[in-house]
Coordinates of C-alpha atoms in Angstrom, one line a residue:
X24 CA -4.6 10.7 -1.3
X25 CA -5.1 11.0 -5.4
X26 CA -4.1 7.9 -5.8
X27 CA -4.2 5.9 -8.4
X28 CA -4.7 2.8 -9.0
X29 CA -2.2 0.6 -12.2
X30 CA -4.4 -2.5 -13.5
X31 CA -2.9 -3.9 -16.3
X32 CA -6.4 -4.7 -18.2
X33 CA -6.1 -6.9 -22.2
X34 CA -3.9 -9.4 -21.4
X35 CA -4.9 -12.6 -19.4
X36 CA -2.3 -13.5 -17.7
X37 CA -2.3 -18.0 -16.4
X38 CA -0.1 -18.9 -13.5
X39 CA -1.3 -22.6 -13.7
X40 CA 1.1 -25.4 -14.4
X41 CA 0.9 -26.2 -17.8
X42 CA -2.0 -29.7 -18.8
X43 CA -3.0 -27.8 -15.8
X44 CA -7.5 -26.7 -15.4
X45 CA -7.0 -23.2 -15.0
X46 CA -9.8 -22.4 -12.4
X47 CA -8.3 -25.4 -10.5
X48 CA -7.0 -25.0 -7.2
X49 CA -3.2 -26.0 -6.7
X50 CA -3.9 -24.8 -3.6
X51 CA -6.9 -27.2 -1.9
X52 CA -7.2 -25.4 1.2
X53 CA -6.3 -21.9 1.5
X54 CA -7.1 -20.9 -1.9
X55 CA -5.1 -18.9 -5.2
X56 CA -6.9 -16.8 -7.1
X57 CA -9.3 -18.1 -9.5
X58 CA -7.5 -16.4 -12.6
X59 CA -3.9 -14.5 -12.7
X60 CA -5.9 -11.2 -14.4
X61 CA -7.5 -10.9 -11.0
X62 CA -3.9 -11.1 -9.8
X63 CA -2.9 -8.1 -11.6
X64 CA -5.8 -6.1 -11.0
X65 CA -5.0 -6.3 -7.1
X66 CA -2.1 -6.6 -6.7
X67 CA -1.6 -2.6 -8.0
X68 CA 1.0 0.2 -7.4
X69 CA -1.1 3.6 -5.9
X70 CA 0.6 6.4 -7.5
X71 CA 0.5 10.3 -8.0
X72 CA 2.4 11.9 -11.1
X73 CA 5.3 14.5 -9.6
X74 CA 9.3 15.1 -9.2
X75 CA 9.5 12.8 -12.5
X76 CA 13.9 12.4 -12.2
X77 CA 13.7 11.4 -8.8
X78 CA 11.1 8.8 -9.8
X79 CA 11.8 7.5 -12.5
X80 CA 15.5 6.7 -11.2
X81 CA 14.2 5.6 -8.0
X82 CA 11.1 3.2 -9.4
X83 CA 14.5 2.4 -11.5
X84 CA 16.9 0.6 -8.6
X85 CA 14.1 0.1 -5.7
X86 CA 11.3 -0.4 -6.6
X87 CA 11.0 -2.7 -9.1
X88 CA 13.2 -4.5 -7.9
X89 CA 11.6 -4.6 -4.8
X90 CA 8.6 -5.7 -6.1
X91 CA 9.6 -8.4 -8.1
X92 CA 11.1 -9.3 -4.5
X93 CA 7.9 -9.2 -2.6
X94 CA 5.6 -11.5 -5.0
X95 CA 8.6 -13.6 -5.7
X96 CA 9.4 -14.4 -2.1
X97 CA 5.0 -15.1 -1.2
X98 CA 4.9 -16.7 -4.2
X99 CA 7.6 -19.7 -3.3
X100 CA 6.2 -20.2 -0.1
X101 CA 2.8 -19.6 -0.3
X102 CA 2.3 -17.6 2.9
X103 CA 1.2 -14.1 3.8
X104 CA 3.4 -11.9 6.0
X105 CA 4.4 -13.6 8.7
X106 CA 4.4 -17.5 7.7
X107 CA 6.8 -17.0 4.8
X108 CA 9.9 -15.6 7.8
X109 CA 9.9 -19.3 8.3
X110 CA 12.8 -18.4 4.9
X111 CA 15.4 -17.1 8.4
X112 CA 12.3 -17.1 11.3
X113 CA 14.7 -14.7 13.8
X114 CA 13.6 -12.2 10.8
X115 CA 9.7 -12.4 12.3
X116 CA 9.8 -9.2 13.5
X117 CA 10.4 -7.9 9.9
X118 CA 6.4 -9.1 9.1
X119 CA 4.7 -8.2 12.0
X120 CA 6.3 -4.6 11.1
X121 CA 4.5 -5.1 8.9
X122 CA 1.8 -6.1 9.3
X123 CA 1.6 -2.5 11.8
X124 CA 2.6 -0.4 9.2
X125 CA -0.9 -2.3 7.1
X126 CA -2.9 -1.6 10.4
X127 CA -2.0 1.7 10.7
X128 CA -2.3 2.7 6.8
X129 CA -5.6 1.2 6.8
X130 CA -6.8 2.9 9.7
X131 CA -6.6 6.4 8.2
X132 CA -7.0 5.7 4.5
X133 CA -10.8 4.6 4.9
X134 CA -10.9 7.6 7.2
X135 CA -10.2 9.4 3.4
X136 CA -12.6 6.8 2.0
X137 CA -15.2 8.4 3.6
X138 CA -14.4 11.7 3.0
X139 CA -14.3 10.6 -0.7
X140 CA -17.9 8.6 -0.2
X141 CA -19.6 12.5 1.9
X142 CA -18.2 14.6 -0.9
X143 CA -19.9 11.5 -3.2
X144 CA -22.5 12.1 -2.0
X145 CA -23.5 15.5 -1.5
X146 CA -22.3 16.1 -5.2
X147 CA -25.7 14.9 -5.6
X148 CA -27.7 18.4 -6.2
X149 CA -28.5 20.9 -8.8
X150 CA -25.4 23.3 -7.5
X151 CA -22.4 22.0 -5.9
X152 CA -22.8 22.8 -2.0
X153 CA -18.8 24.7 -2.4
X154 CA -19.7 26.7 -5.4
X155 CA -20.3 30.0 -3.5
X156 CA -20.2 31.8 -1.2
X157 CA -22.8 33.1 0.7
X158 CA -23.5 29.3 2.9
X159 CA -23.8 29.7 6.2
X160 CA -20.4 27.8 6.8
X161 CA -18.2 31.1 4.6
X162 CA -16.3 34.0 6.7
X163 CA -16.1 37.3 5.4
X164 CA -12.9 36.4 3.9
X165 CA -14.6 34.3 1.1
X166 CA -13.9 34.3 -2.4
X167 CA -15.5 32.7 -5.1
X168 CA -13.8 32.0 -8.7
X169 CA -17.6 31.4 -10.8
X170 CA -19.1 34.7 -8.6
X171 CA -20.3 35.3 -5.2
X172 CA -23.3 37.5 -3.6
X173 CA -20.6 39.4 -2.3
X174 CA -19.8 42.9 -4.7
X175 CA -16.6 42.9 -6.4
X176 CA -15.9 39.2 -5.0
X177 CA -14.0 37.7 -7.9
X178 CA -12.1 40.6 -8.1
X179 CA -10.9 40.9 -4.6
X180 CA -10.3 36.5 -5.5
X181 CA -7.8 38.1 -8.2
X182 CA -6.2 40.8 -6.9
X183 CA -5.5 39.0 -3.0
X184 CA -3.4 36.3 -4.7
X185 CA -1.3 38.8 -7.4
X186 CA -0.6 40.5 -4.1
X187 CA 0.4 37.7 -2.3
X188 CA -2.3 37.3 0.6
X189 CA -4.6 34.0 1.1
X190 CA -6.6 33.6 -1.0
X191 CA -9.8 31.9 0.6
X192 CA -12.3 29.5 -1.4
X193 CA -15.3 28.4 -1.7
X194 CA -14.6 25.0 -1.7
X195 CA -11.4 25.8 0.6
X196 CA -13.9 27.0 3.8
X197 CA -15.9 24.2 3.1
X198 CA -14.1 21.6 3.5
X199 CA -12.4 23.1 7.1
X200 CA -15.9 24.3 8.3
X201 CA -18.3 22.8 7.0
X202 CA -17.0 19.1 6.7
X203 CA -14.4 19.0 8.8
X204 CA -15.5 21.7 11.3
X205 CA -11.6 21.4 12.6
X206 CA -10.6 22.4 15.8
X207 CA -7.7 25.0 16.7
X208 CA -5.6 22.3 17.9
X209 CA -4.8 18.4 17.7
X210 CA -6.1 17.6 21.8
X211 CA -9.4 19.6 21.0
X212 CA -11.2 16.0 19.8
X213 CA -14.3 18.4 20.3
X214 CA -18.0 16.0 18.6
X215 CA -17.9 13.2 16.2
X216 CA -18.4 14.7 12.7
X217 CA -22.5 12.4 12.7
X218 CA -21.9 12.9 8.7
X219 CA -18.1 11.7 8.5
X220 CA -18.7 8.4 11.5
X221 CA -22.1 7.6 8.7
X222 CA -19.2 7.9 5.9
X223 CA -17.1 5.5 7.4
X224 CA -19.4 2.3 8.2
X225 CA -20.8 3.2 5.0
X226 CA -16.7 2.7 3.6
X227 CA -15.6 -0.3 6.7
X228 CA -19.2 -2.7 5.1
X229 CA -18.5 -1.8 1.9
X230 CA -14.4 -3.3 2.3
X231 CA -16.0 -6.7 4.3
X232 CA -18.9 -7.6 2.1
X233 CA -16.3 -7.2 -1.3
X234 CA -13.9 -9.1 1.1
X235 CA -16.1 -11.4 2.2
X236 CA -15.0 -15.1 0.8
X237 CA -11.0 -13.7 0.7
X238 CA -9.8 -13.2 -3.0
X239 CA -12.6 -15.5 -4.1
X240 CA -14.6 -12.1 -4.3
X241 CA -12.4 -8.9 -4.2
X242 CA -11.0 -10.9 -7.0
X243 CA -14.1 -10.3 -8.4
X244 CA -14.7 -7.1 -7.5
X245 CA -11.6 -5.5 -9.1
X246 CA -12.7 -6.2 -12.2
X247 CA -15.0 -3.0 -11.9
X248 CA -12.8 -1.1 -10.1
X249 CA -9.9 -1.3 -11.7
X250 CA -10.9 -1.1 -15.2
X251 CA -13.2 2.1 -14.7
X252 CA -11.4 4.8 -13.2
X253 CA -9.7 4.2 -16.6
X254 CA -12.2 5.1 -17.9
X255 CA -12.9 7.9 -15.2
X256 CA -9.5 9.7 -15.7
X257 CA -9.9 9.0 -20.0
X258 CA -13.4 11.3 -19.1
X259 CA -11.7 13.4 -17.0
X260 CA -8.5 13.7 -19.0
X261 CA -10.6 14.5 -22.7
X262 CA -12.3 17.6 -21.0
X263 CA -9.2 18.9 -19.9
X264 CA -7.8 19.5 -22.4
X265 CA -10.3 20.7 -24.2
X266 CA -10.6 23.7 -21.3
X267 CA -8.3 27.3 -21.9
X268 CA -5.1 27.1 -20.5
X269 CA -4.6 23.4 -19.4
X270 CA -1.3 23.8 -21.7
X271 CA -0.4 25.6 -18.7
X272 CA -1.5 23.4 -16.5
X273 CA 0.7 20.8 -18.8
X274 CA 3.5 22.9 -19.4
X275 CA 3.9 23.1 -15.1
X276 CA 4.0 19.7 -14.5
X277 CA 6.3 18.6 -16.8
X278 CA 8.5 21.1 -16.1
X279 CA 11.5 19.1 -14.2
X280 CA 13.0 22.2 -11.3
X281 CA 16.6 21.2 -11.8
X282 CA 17.7 23.7 -8.6
X283 CA 15.6 21.0 -6.0
X284 CA 17.6 17.5 -7.4
X285 CA 21.2 18.1 -5.3
X286 CA 17.3 18.0 -2.5
X287 CA 17.7 15.2 -0.1
X288 CA 14.4 15.7 0.8
X289 CA 13.3 15.1 -2.8
X290 CA 14.7 12.1 -3.3
X291 CA 12.8 11.3 -0.3
X292 CA 9.8 11.6 -1.1
X293 CA 10.4 10.2 -4.6
X294 CA 10.7 7.1 -2.3
X295 CA 8.1 7.4 -0.4
X296 CA 6.3 7.7 -3.3
X297 CA 7.5 4.6 -4.9
X298 CA 7.1 2.8 -1.1
X299 CA 3.6 4.4 -2.1
X300 CA 3.3 3.6 -5.5
X301 CA 3.8 0.1 -5.9
X302 CA 3.2 -1.3 -2.6
X303 CA 6.0 -1.8 -1.0
X304 CA 7.0 -3.3 2.6
X305 CA 3.1 -3.4 3.3
X306 CA 3.3 -7.1 3.2
X307 CA 0.0 -6.6 1.0
X308 CA 1.5 -7.5 -2.1
X309 CA 3.5 -10.8 -0.1
X310 CA 0.0 -11.6 0.3
X311 CA -1.8 -11.5 -2.5
X312 CA 1.0 -13.2 -4.5
X313 CA 1.1 -16.2 -1.8
X314 CA -2.9 -16.9 -3.9
X315 CA -0.4 -17.2 -7.1
X316 CA -0.1 -20.8 -8.6
X317 CA 3.6 -21.5 -8.2
X318 CA 4.5 -21.8 -11.1
X319 CA 2.8 -18.1 -12.3
X320 CA 4.9 -15.8 -14.5
X321 CA 5.7 -13.3 -11.6
X322 CA 8.5 -12.3 -12.6
X323 CA 6.2 -10.7 -15.7
X324 CA 3.3 -9.4 -13.7
X325 CA 6.5 -7.0 -11.4
X326 CA 7.7 -5.5 -14.5
X327 CA 4.2 -5.0 -16.4
X328 CA 2.4 -4.5 -12.7
X329 CA 5.5 -1.6 -12.0
X330 CA 5.3 0.0 -15.5
X331 CA 2.0 0.9 -16.0
X332 CA 1.7 1.8 -13.2
X333 CA 4.7 4.9 -13.4
X334 CA 2.4 5.1 -17.0
X335 CA -0.6 5.8 -15.3
X336 CA 1.3 8.2 -12.8
X337 CA 2.1 10.5 -15.3
X338 CA -1.2 10.3 -16.9
X339 CA -3.2 11.5 -13.8
X340 CA -0.3 13.7 -13.7
X341 CA -2.2 15.3 -17.4
X342 CA -5.8 15.0 -16.3
X343 CA -4.8 16.3 -12.7
X344 CA -3.1 19.5 -14.5
X345 CA -4.4 20.7 -17.3
X346 CA -8.0 21.2 -15.3
X347 CA -5.1 23.8 -13.0
X348 CA -4.0 24.9 -15.5
X349 CA -8.3 26.2 -16.5
X350 CA -9.0 27.5 -13.0
X351 CA -4.9 29.0 -13.8
X352 CA -6.0 31.1 -16.0
X353 CA -8.8 31.8 -15.2
X354 CA -7.5 32.7 -12.7
X355 CA -5.1 35.1 -14.1
X356 CA -2.5 33.4 -12.1
X357 CA 0.4 31.1 -12.6
X358 CA -0.4 27.4 -12.0
X359 CA 1.6 27.3 -8.7
X360 CA -0.5 29.6 -6.6
X361 CA -4.0 27.2 -7.2
X362 CA -1.9 23.9 -7.2
X363 CA -2.1 22.0 -4.6
X364 CA -0.7 18.8 -2.2
X365 CA -2.0 16.5 -0.1
X366 CA -6.0 15.9 0.9
X367 CA -5.5 20.1 -0.4
X368 CA -6.0 18.6 -4.6
X369 CA -8.3 16.1 -3.7
X370 CA -11.2 17.7 -1.4
X371 CA -10.5 21.6 -2.0
X372 CA -8.2 22.5 -5.4
X373 CA -9.5 20.2 -7.7
X374 CA -13.3 19.9 -6.6
X375 CA -13.0 23.9 -6.9
X376 CA -11.6 23.6 -10.6
X377 CA -15.3 21.3 -11.3
X378 CA -17.4 23.8 -9.9
X379 CA -15.6 26.6 -13.5
X380 CA -17.2 23.7 -16.0
X381 CA -20.4 23.3 -17.2
X382 CA -22.9 20.8 -15.8
X383 CA -20.8 19.8 -12.5
X384 CA -22.2 18.4 -10.7
X385 CA -21.7 15.3 -13.0
X386 CA -18.0 16.1 -13.2
X387 CA -17.6 15.5 -9.5
X388 CA -19.7 12.6 -9.1
X389 CA -17.0 10.7 -11.5
X390 CA -13.9 12.4 -10.3
X391 CA -15.0 11.6 -6.1
X392 CA -16.9 7.8 -7.6
X393 CA -12.8 6.9 -8.9
X394 CA -11.5 8.2 -5.4
X395 CA -14.4 5.6 -3.7
X396 CA -13.2 2.9 -6.5
X397 CA -9.3 3.6 -6.2
X398 CA -9.3 3.9 -2.2
X399 CA -11.3 0.6 -2.5
X400 CA -9.0 -1.5 -4.1
X401 CA -6.6 -0.2 -1.5
X402 CA -8.3 -1.3 1.7
X403 CA -8.6 -4.6 0.4
X404 CA -5.2 -5.4 -0.5
X405 CA -4.5 -4.2 3.4
X406 CA -7.4 -5.7 5.0
X407 CA -6.4 -9.8 3.5
X408 CA -2.6 -8.7 4.2
X409 CA -4.1 -8.5 8.0
X410 CA -6.9 -11.4 7.7
X411 CA -4.1 -13.6 6.1
X412 CA -0.9 -13.0 8.7
X413 CA -3.7 -13.7 11.0
X414 CA -5.1 -17.6 9.6
X415 CA -2.0 -18.2 8.0
X416 CA -0.4 -18.1 12.3
X417 CA -2.9 -19.7 13.4
X418 CA -3.5 -22.5 10.5
X419 CA -6.2 -24.0 12.3
X420 CA -8.8 -26.9 10.5
X421 CA -11.1 -24.2 11.9
X422 CA -9.5 -20.2 11.5
X423 CA -9.8 -21.8 8.0
X424 CA -12.8 -22.5 7.3
X425 CA -14.1 -19.5 9.4
X426 CA -11.9 -17.3 7.8
X427 CA -15.1 -14.6 7.2
X428 CA -15.7 -14.2 11.1
X429 CA -12.0 -12.6 11.1
X430 CA -12.3 -10.3 8.4
X431 CA -15.3 -9.6 10.6
X432 CA -13.2 -8.9 13.5
X433 CA -11.3 -7.0 12.2
X434 CA -13.0 -4.5 9.8
X435 CA -15.2 -3.9 13.2
X436 CA -11.6 -3.0 15.1
X437 CA -10.1 -0.7 12.3
X438 CA -13.8 1.6 12.3
X439 CA -13.7 1.6 16.3
X440 CA -9.9 2.6 15.9
X441 CA -11.5 5.7 13.2
X442 CA -13.8 7.1 14.8
X443 CA -10.7 9.7 16.3
X444 CA -10.3 10.5 12.9
X445 CA -14.1 11.8 12.5
X446 CA -13.4 14.1 15.5
X447 CA -12.8 17.6 14.4
X448 CA -9.2 17.6 15.6
X449 CA -10.0 14.0 13.1
X450 CA -7.5 15.5 10.0
X451 CA -4.8 16.8 12.2
X452 CA -4.3 13.1 13.1
X453 CA -5.2 11.3 9.8
X454 CA -2.1 13.9 8.8
X455 CA 0.4 12.8 11.9
X456 CA -0.5 9.0 10.4
X457 CA 0.0 9.6 7.3
X458 CA 3.9 11.4 7.4
X459 CA 4.7 9.2 10.7
X460 CA 3.1 5.7 10.4
X461 CA 4.4 4.4 7.3
X462 CA 7.5 6.6 6.0
X463 CA 11.1 5.8 6.7
X464 CA 9.8 2.5 8.6
X465 CA 9.2 1.6 5.1
X466 CA 12.4 1.6 4.1
X467 CA 14.4 0.3 6.6
X468 CA 11.5 -2.5 6.8
X469 CA 13.0 -3.4 3.1
X470 CA 16.7 -2.9 3.3
X471 CA 17.0 -4.7 6.2
X472 CA 14.7 -7.6 4.1
X473 CA 17.2 -7.5 1.7
X474 CA 19.4 -8.5 3.9
X475 CA 18.2 -11.3 5.4
X476 CA 16.9 -12.7 2.3
X477 CA 20.0 -12.0 0.2
X478 CA 23.1 -12.4 3.3
X479 CA 21.5 -13.9 5.6
X480 CA 19.4 -17.6 3.2
X481 CA 22.2 -16.5 0.8
X482 CA 20.7 -14.7 -2.3
X483 CA 22.7 -18.5 -4.3
X484 CA 19.7 -20.7 -2.5
X485 CA 16.7 -17.9 -3.0
X486 CA 18.4 -17.7 -6.5
X487 CA 17.9 -21.0 -6.8
X488 CA 14.5 -21.0 -5.1
X489 CA 13.3 -19.0 -8.1
X490 CA 14.8 -20.9 -11.3
X491 CA 12.6 -23.5 -9.5
X492 CA 10.0 -21.8 -9.0
X493 CA 9.8 -19.7 -12.6
X494 CA 12.0 -21.8 -14.7
X495 CA 15.1 -20.2 -15.1
X496 CA 17.3 -17.0 -12.9
X497 CA 16.5 -13.5 -11.8
X498 CA 18.1 -11.9 -14.5
X499 CA 21.3 -9.8 -13.7
X500 CA 20.6 -7.3 -13.6
X501 CA 17.8 -8.0 -9.9
X502 CA 20.2 -10.0 -9.0
X503 CA 22.7 -7.4 -8.8
X504 CA 19.5 -4.5 -7.4
X505 CA 18.6 -7.2 -5.0
X506 CA 22.4 -7.9 -3.1
X507 CA 24.1 -4.3 -3.0
X508 CA 22.3 -1.3 -5.0
X509 CA 18.9 -1.3 -3.5
X510 CA 19.6 -1.3 -0.7
X511 CA 22.7 1.2 -0.6
X512 CA 20.1 4.1 -2.4
X513 CA 17.4 2.9 0.8
X514 CA 20.2 3.2 3.0
X515 CA 21.7 6.8 1.4
X516 CA 17.9 8.4 1.1
X517 CA 17.1 7.0 5.4
X518 CA 20.5 8.9 7.1
X519 CA 19.8 12.1 4.2
X520 CA 16.3 11.7 4.9
X521 CA 16.8 12.3 8.6
X522 CA 19.7 15.2 8.6
X523 CA 16.8 17.2 6.8
X524 CA 14.1 16.6 8.9
X525 CA 11.4 18.6 9.2
X526 CA 8.2 18.6 11.6
X527 CA 4.7 18.6 10.3
X528 CA 2.5 21.2 9.6
X529 CA -1.4 21.5 8.6
X530 CA -1.6 24.9 6.9
X531 CA -0.5 27.1 9.0
X532 CA -0.7 25.1 12.0
X533 CA 2.5 24.2 13.4
X534 CA 1.8 20.7 15.7
X535 CA 2.7 21.0 19.7
X536 CA 5.9 19.0 20.5
X537 CA 3.7 16.3 22.1
X538 CA 2.2 15.0 19.2
X539 CA 5.8 14.7 16.9
X540 CA 6.8 12.4 20.4
X541 CA 4.3 10.0 19.4
X542 CA 4.0 10.3 16.1
X543 CA 7.6 9.0 16.6
X544 CA 6.8 6.2 18.5
X545 CA 4.4 4.9 15.9
X546 CA 6.7 5.3 13.1
X547 CA 9.0 3.6 15.4
X548 CA 6.2 0.5 16.6
X549 CA 6.2 -0.9 13.1
X550 CA 10.6 -1.5 13.6
X551 CA 10.9 -2.0 16.5
X552 CA 9.5 -5.3 16.1
X553 CA 12.4 -6.5 14.2
X554 CA 15.3 -6.6 16.9
X555 CA 12.6 -7.8 19.8
X556 CA 11.4 -10.9 18.2
X557 CA 15.3 -11.8 17.0
X558 CA 15.9 -11.4 20.3
X559 CA 13.3 -13.2 21.2
X560 CA 13.9 -16.3 18.8
X561 CA 18.3 -15.8 19.8
X562 CA 16.6 -16.9 23.9
X563 CA 14.3 -19.1 22.7
X564 CA 16.1 -21.0 20.1
X565 CA 18.4 -24.3 20.4
X566 CA 22.1 -24.2 22.0
X567 CA 23.8 -23.5 24.8
X568 CA 26.8 -20.5 23.7
X569 CA 24.9 -17.0 21.5
X570 CA 27.1 -18.1 18.6
X571 CA 25.0 -21.5 18.5
X572 CA 20.7 -20.4 18.9
X573 CA 22.4 -17.6 16.6
X574 CA 22.8 -19.6 13.7
X575 CA 19.8 -21.8 14.8
X576 CA 18.0 -18.8 15.1
X577 CA 18.9 -18.3 11.3
X578 CA 18.7 -21.2 10.0
X579 CA 15.6 -22.1 8.1
X580 CA 12.3 -23.6 9.4
X581 CA 12.4 -27.7 8.1
X582 CA 9.3 -27.3 6.8
X583 CA 10.2 -23.5 4.8
X584 CA 9.4 -23.9 0.9
X585 CA 6.9 -24.3 -1.8
X586 CA 3.9 -24.9 0.5
X587 CA 2.5 -28.4 -1.6
X588 CA 4.7 -31.9 -2.1
X589 CA 4.3 -31.9 -6.0
X590 CA 6.4 -28.7 -5.5
X591 CA 9.5 -30.1 -2.9
X592 CA 11.3 -30.9 -5.4
X593 CA 15.1 -30.9 -5.7
X594 CA 16.6 -29.8 -2.5
X595 CA 13.2 -29.4 -0.7
X596 CA 12.6 -33.4 -1.3
X597 CA 12.1 -35.6 1.5
X598 CA 14.8 -38.4 -0.4
X599 CA 16.8 -35.0 -1.0
X600 CA 17.3 -34.8 3.2
X601 CA 19.5 -37.4 3.8
X602 CA 23.0 -36.6 4.6
X603 CA 22.8 -33.3 2.4
X604 CA 23.9 -30.0 3.4
X605 CA 21.1 -27.8 4.5
X606 CA 18.5 -30.5 4.9
X607 CA 17.1 -28.8 7.6
X608 CA 15.3 -26.9 4.8
X609 CA 13.8 -29.3 3.2
X610 CA 11.5 -31.5 4.8
X611 CA 7.9 -32.3 3.1
X612 CA 5.5 -30.0 4.8
X613 CA 3.1 -31.5 7.1
X614 CA -0.7 -31.0 6.3
X615 CA -2.3 -31.0 9.4
X616 CA -0.9 -28.6 12.2
X617 CA -2.8 -31.5 14.9
X618 CA 0.7 -33.8 13.5
X619 CA 3.0 -31.8 13.2
X620 CA 4.1 -33.0 16.6
X621 CA 3.6 -36.5 15.8
X622 CA 5.1 -35.8 11.7
X623 CA 8.5 -34.4 13.6
X624 CA 8.7 -37.1 16.2
X625 CA 8.3 -39.7 12.5
X626 CA 11.8 -37.3 11.7
X627 CA 13.9 -37.6 13.7
X628 CA 13.4 -41.8 14.0
X629 CA 14.3 -42.4 10.9
X630 CA 16.5 -39.9 9.4
X631 CA 18.0 -38.9 12.8
X632 CA 17.6 -35.1 12.0
X633 CA 17.2 -32.6 14.3
X634 CA 14.6 -30.7 14.7
X635 CA 15.7 -26.7 14.9
X636 CA 13.6 -24.3 16.7
X637 CA 10.2 -23.1 14.9
X638 CA 9.8 -19.2 14.6
X639 CA 6.6 -19.4 16.5
X640 CA 4.4 -19.8 13.6
X641 CA 1.9 -23.0 13.9
X642 CA 0.8 -23.0 10.0
X643 CA 1.5 -25.4 8.2
X644 CA 1.7 -25.7 4.6
X645 CA -1.3 -28.2 2.8
X646 CA -0.8 -31.3 0.9
X647 CA -2.4 -32.1 -2.1
X648 CA -6.5 -33.9 -2.5
X649 CA -6.7 -36.5 -3.6

């Protein structure tokens, strides 16, 4: 949950065609980013340092290639995660799967942000409330690291950790007994935690206000949310490395565990971290890139963002483990005894370490403010992905003009769906969604996306599309990764992850079987969209036999290609339709939905072109205004 978003700062990336004014929107109906640094600051990864060797391998052979694939895919068509599947309408279910994944993540991710809001507000005090064990919510087993009202508290704390017994810290009891007031079972919801519910409302309001004008407003907000976390990280880093024992934490962080290198779970975790880190298969990269100008160098952007993301991940690891090393030194125990993961790192271990620092409320405010900014940056992408998909799919002038209402509607629904996660059993459901709703489904979606673009649409066609857009074809390494390496690695990791599957647990709580069934249903709900829509598309496509319908369903829609007429050259130019092979994809896009049928009829009459079955999308790209 401590997720570090990379923002490449310092260099302005101009995606405009040479000679074109930078501030002018290419796509006047749909809109573009104000300038390219807004895109770079928004399409960020979310990373945290761990298992270095598998992480770097997955980054090089899966992460960066898939990142570039999604950016180029969305930028070429200027459409969101649903509209881009005009490239092969039968695979539009992949886009729906991305929407389902983004919905799940958007629901529980904002709950994490709201808890960070809560801790931020509770840090506005002279003494952090999780410092001592003399509060009403503490138990007799509580043992603090700063000092306690109970005799020999610190000695009991160290003795318990050395003897291998479970250590109950004031920060953990504050988290479990006060913030969450956690119930004993996932089915025992109990009451809604009103302070958390209020913070959830605040979080959604902030997200909505920042997206009220789409990428035009969020693109300005990320100048702050993207760069200020680096300031906080640097402050915490400088403070951390000057503490006694910090070097022990850093050594623990950098020392590889080679005995784990053959464990498939480690590689599966590294793959999942890469997909989370770079945002692959969420639909967000496609959506954000769709607002780029057509000739923007997304290849350069993908390299810079991915590599800087990895560097930021490593940097964040130094920040975290230097503080944890100091805490371990203070307690006289190994770093592994105080290190944690998941919510335990962000809301238990690190906050407890902060209580050992002078002026601890200040460091706590900075830390949780950083978490809020990082989380909001992620949430911007998730919400914009859903809104863009809806607006592109409906595609009418009214819905485009009133996009703010769609954003408001999605935000309200997201808030209501997040309410159950603010109950006493909310943490159980949050972890269930985190482990199942967006885990192996991400790698399946990415693998099928590679197969569709490279083998159904055709790698030669796509390489030509990229060359037309960037002025040069994809480098050889990326071509090999897209066609062979990435899908093979993803497939093997998926197989071994399934073989070594272990049910989810939370501390000592074992999830009941019925909850795991719900978890698998959430995981399958995004993947099942792909075959279901594929069968529907085949059944509704033109043709008298199954093979004819299948061929019609996978063939690119007639409007596939660059959104603007000025970019539809070569095989996408209207003149190329006359007797040219593959002419079904080279038709000029019509400007408005209500003119679609008339435009199709005219093209049938004029060039005797048989229009193949639509992919179900009603959105068409606009012609440039005079």
